[in-house]
Amino acid sequence: MKKVGFIFDLDGVIVDTAKYHFLAWHKLAKELGFEFTKEQNELFKGVSRKRCLEILLDIGSIKATQEQFDTWMVEKNVDYLAYIEKMDASEILPDVPRVLKYLKKKNIPIALGSASKNAKPILEKVDLLPYFDSIVDGNNVTKAKPDPEVFLIAAKNLSVDPSSCVVFEDAVAGIQAANAAGMVSIGIGDAEILNEADYNFTDFTGISDDFLESLINKEHKG
Ligand code: BG6
Ligand code: MG
């Protein structure tokens, strides 16, 4: 049997940080004189901080100088960091620890594949860092999802063939990145939005040990 690796996105898969990203972007939009809605926040999932600010300024029809752009990038992150500062293990999404424990018990290599530059401190805060054999985040990539780079680096770090990797993602761009990497993609969230995924679950409570076992034993695509 080929060696299998599991790769988890962070925001919206392991922890519900989308609400904190939203609050920080909402505050900035308000300062700039316009409303930023929860629906618009959907566009920000899986998208780098820089790209999010570009989209936000488009929404508000605001033209920024490079200096303003840089200042707002910092401001958003300072506000976001203030929210995540208070995070603890109670903010881990349901059944994520059960799945991580199951994989760990089976000695399956586990990686994080996230667009966030704040991934490591968040995993530390919620006490999940020890489960991960590799962390690949916004500090390690040059190309954002849907480019497969983040997941391909994770597979390399785990010494697992990309075609033998399984990816959990809550963002359309993330599912597309996993598919482009030739990996098995599992959508966590709305199945209609994540309809390009190989499998769909609302959250990890629907992911049984038997299903994990079938993924571990499966002849992967590729
Ligand atoms: C992704 C989030 O995981 O990380 C995006 O889904 C976010 O909404 C991106 O913009 C970058 O995060 P950070 O923490 O580097 O600003
Ligand atoms: Mg995500």
Coordinates of C-alpha atoms and ligand atoms in Angstrom, one line a residue:
M1 CA 0.0 0.0 0.0
K2 CA 1.3 3.5 -0.9
K3 CA 2.0 5.9 2.0
V4 CA -0.9 8.4 2.5
G5 CA -0.7 12.0 3.8
F6 CA -3.5 14.2 5.1
I7 CA -3.4 18.0 4.6
F8 CA -5.7 20.4 6.5
D9 CA -6.6 23.9 5.7
L10 CA -6.8 26.1 8.9
D11 CA -9.4 28.9 8.7
G12 CA -12.9 27.4 8.4
V13 CA -11.7 23.8 8.7
I14 CA -9.9 23.5 12.0
V15 CA -11.1 26.8 13.6
D16 CA -13.8 29.3 12.8
T17 CA -11.6 32.3 12.3
A18 CA -13.6 33.5 9.3
K19 CA -15.7 35.5 11.8
Y20 CA -12.6 37.3 13.1
H21 CA -11.3 38.0 9.6
F22 CA -14.8 39.4 8.9
L23 CA -14.8 41.7 12.0
A24 CA -11.4 43.1 11.1
W25 CA -12.3 43.8 7.5
H26 CA -15.7 45.2 8.5
K27 CA -14.0 47.7 10.8
L28 CA -11.6 48.8 8.1
A29 CA -14.4 49.2 5.6
K30 CA -16.4 51.2 8.1
E31 CA -13.4 53.6 8.6
L32 CA -13.2 53.9 4.9
G33 CA -16.9 54.8 4.7
F34 CA -18.7 51.8 3.4
E35 CA -20.4 48.6 4.5
F36 CA -18.8 45.2 4.1
T37 CA -21.3 42.3 4.3
K38 CA -21.0 38.7 5.5
E39 CA -22.0 37.6 1.9
Q40 CA -19.0 39.6 0.5
N41 CA -16.8 37.9 3.2
E42 CA -17.4 34.6 1.4
L43 CA -15.2 35.9 -1.4
F44 CA -12.3 36.2 1.1
K45 CA -12.2 32.6 2.1
G46 CA -8.9 31.0 1.2
V47 CA -7.7 34.3 -0.3
S48 CA -4.4 36.0 0.7
R49 CA -4.5 39.1 2.9
K50 CA -3.2 41.3 0.1
R51 CA -5.8 40.0 -2.4
C52 CA -8.6 40.5 0.2
L53 CA -7.6 44.1 0.6
E54 CA -7.6 44.6 -3.2
I55 CA -11.1 43.1 -3.3
L56 CA -12.3 45.2 -0.4
L57 CA -11.1 48.4 -2.0
D58 CA -12.8 47.4 -5.2
I59 CA -16.1 46.9 -3.3
G60 CA -15.7 50.4 -1.8
S61 CA -14.5 51.9 -5.1
I62 CA -11.4 53.2 -3.3
K63 CA -8.2 54.0 -5.0
A64 CA -5.2 53.7 -2.6
T65 CA -1.6 54.9 -2.7
Q66 CA 0.9 52.2 -2.0
E67 CA 1.5 53.8 1.4
Q68 CA -2.2 53.7 2.3
F69 CA -2.4 50.1 1.0
D70 CA 0.5 49.0 3.3
T71 CA -1.0 50.9 6.3
W72 CA -4.4 49.2 5.9
M73 CA -2.8 45.7 5.5
V74 CA -1.1 46.3 8.8
E75 CA -4.2 47.8 10.5
K76 CA -6.4 44.8 9.5
N77 CA -3.8 42.4 10.8
V78 CA -3.4 44.2 14.1
D79 CA -7.2 44.1 14.6
Y80 CA -7.3 40.4 13.6
L81 CA -4.5 39.5 16.0
A82 CA -6.4 41.2 18.8
Y83 CA -9.3 38.8 18.2
I84 CA -7.2 35.7 17.9
E85 CA -5.2 36.6 21.0
K86 CA -8.2 35.5 23.1
M87 CA -8.7 32.1 21.2
D88 CA -8.4 28.8 23.0
A89 CA -9.2 25.2 22.4
S90 CA -12.9 25.8 22.8
E91 CA -12.8 27.4 19.3
I92 CA -11.7 24.2 17.5
L93 CA -14.5 23.1 15.2
P94 CA -16.5 19.9 16.1
D95 CA -14.7 16.6 15.9
V96 CA -11.4 18.0 14.5
P97 CA -9.4 16.6 17.5
R98 CA -11.1 13.2 17.0
V99 CA -10.0 13.0 13.4
L100 CA -6.4 14.3 14.1
K101 CA -6.1 11.7 17.0
Y102 CA -7.3 8.9 14.8
L103 CA -4.7 9.7 12.1
K104 CA -2.0 10.2 14.6
K105 CA -2.7 6.8 16.2
K106 CA -2.3 5.3 12.7
N107 CA 1.0 7.1 12.2
I108 CA -0.4 9.0 9.2
P109 CA 1.7 12.1 8.3
I110 CA -0.3 15.3 8.8
A111 CA 0.4 18.7 7.3
L112 CA -1.2 22.2 7.4
G113 CA -1.8 23.9 4.1
S114 CA -3.0 27.4 4.8
A115 CA -2.9 30.8 3.1
S116 CA -2.7 32.5 6.5
K117 CA 0.5 34.1 7.8
N118 CA -0.9 33.6 11.3
A119 CA -1.3 29.9 11.1
K120 CA 1.3 28.8 13.6
P121 CA 0.3 31.1 16.5
I122 CA -3.3 30.0 16.0
L123 CA -2.4 26.3 16.2
E124 CA -0.4 27.0 19.3
K125 CA -3.3 28.9 21.0
V126 CA -5.7 26.0 20.4
D127 CA -3.1 23.4 21.4
L128 CA -3.1 21.5 18.1
L129 CA 0.4 22.2 16.9
P130 CA 1.9 18.9 18.1
Y131 CA -0.4 17.0 15.6
F132 CA 1.3 18.5 12.6
D133 CA 4.4 17.0 11.0
S134 CA 4.7 20.0 8.6
I135 CA 3.2 23.5 8.6
V136 CA 2.9 25.2 5.2
D137 CA 1.3 28.6 5.4
G138 CA 1.2 32.1 3.8
N139 CA 4.9 32.6 4.8
N140 CA 6.1 29.7 2.6
V141 CA 4.2 30.2 -0.7
T142 CA 4.7 32.5 -3.7
K143 CA 1.4 31.5 -5.4
A144 CA -2.0 31.7 -3.7
K145 CA -4.7 29.0 -3.9
P146 CA -6.2 27.9 -6.4
D147 CA -2.6 27.4 -7.4
P148 CA -1.6 23.9 -6.0
E149 CA 1.8 25.2 -4.6
V150 CA 0.8 25.2 -0.9
F151 CA -0.4 21.5 -1.1
L152 CA 2.5 20.3 -3.3
I153 CA 5.0 21.7 -0.7
A154 CA 3.1 20.0 2.1
A155 CA 3.2 16.7 0.2
K156 CA 6.9 17.1 -0.4
N157 CA 7.6 17.9 3.3
L158 CA 5.6 14.8 4.3
S159 CA 7.5 12.7 1.7
V160 CA 4.2 11.5 0.3
D161 CA 3.3 11.4 -3.4
P162 CA 0.7 14.2 -4.2
S163 CA -1.7 11.6 -5.7
S164 CA -1.7 9.9 -2.2
C165 CA -2.7 13.0 -0.3
V166 CA -6.1 13.9 1.0
V167 CA -7.0 17.6 1.5
F168 CA -9.7 19.1 3.8
E169 CA -10.8 22.5 2.6
D170 CA -13.7 25.0 3.1
A171 CA -12.9 27.4 0.2
V172 CA -13.6 26.9 -3.5
A173 CA -10.1 28.1 -4.3
G174 CA -8.7 25.5 -1.9
I175 CA -10.7 22.7 -3.5
Q176 CA -9.5 23.8 -6.9
A177 CA -5.9 23.9 -5.6
A178 CA -6.2 20.3 -4.2
N179 CA -7.7 19.1 -7.5
A180 CA -4.9 20.8 -9.4
A181 CA -2.4 19.0 -7.2
G182 CA -4.0 15.7 -8.1
M183 CA -5.1 15.1 -4.5
V184 CA -8.3 13.8 -3.1
S185 CA -10.4 16.9 -2.1
I186 CA -12.8 17.0 0.7
G187 CA -15.1 20.0 1.0
I188 CA -16.0 21.0 4.6
G189 CA -19.1 23.3 4.5
D190 CA -21.8 24.0 1.9
A191 CA -21.8 21.1 -0.7
E192 CA -23.4 23.4 -3.3
I193 CA -20.6 26.0 -3.0
L194 CA -17.9 23.3 -2.8
N195 CA -19.3 21.2 -5.7
E196 CA -15.9 20.6 -7.3
A197 CA -14.8 18.5 -4.3
D198 CA -14.5 14.7 -4.5
Y199 CA -16.4 14.4 -1.2
N200 CA -18.5 16.8 0.8
F201 CA -19.3 17.1 4.5
T202 CA -20.9 19.9 6.5
D203 CA -18.3 19.4 9.2
F204 CA -16.1 16.7 10.7
T205 CA -18.9 15.1 12.7
G206 CA -20.0 13.4 9.5
I207 CA -16.5 12.0 8.9
S208 CA -16.5 8.5 10.5
D209 CA -13.5 6.4 11.4
D210 CA -14.6 4.0 8.6
F211 CA -14.5 6.8 6.1
L212 CA -11.0 7.8 7.2
E213 CA -10.0 4.1 7.0
S214 CA -11.3 3.9 3.4
L215 CA -9.3 7.0 2.5
I216 CA -6.2 5.5 4.1
N217 CA -6.6 2.3 2.2
K218 CA -7.9 3.8 -1.1
E219 CA -6.0 3.6 -4.4
H220 CA -5.6 7.4 -4.8
K221 CA -6.1 9.3 -8.0
G222 CA -3.2 10.0 -10.2
Ligands
BG6_1 C1 -7.1 32.2 4.7 C2 -8.4 32.8 5.0 O1 -6.9 31.0 5.4 O2 -6.0 33.0 5.1 C3 -8.5 34.2 4.3 O3 -9.4 31.9 4.5 C4 -7.3 35.0 4.8 O4 -9.7 34.8 4.6 C5 -6.0 34.3 4.5 O5 -7.4 36.3 4.1 C6 -4.8 35.1 5.0 O6 -4.8 35.2 6.4 P1 -3.8 36.1 7.3 O7 -4.0 35.5 8.6 O8 -2.4 35.9 6.7 O9 -4.3 37.5 7.1
MG2 MG -10.2 28.0 4.8

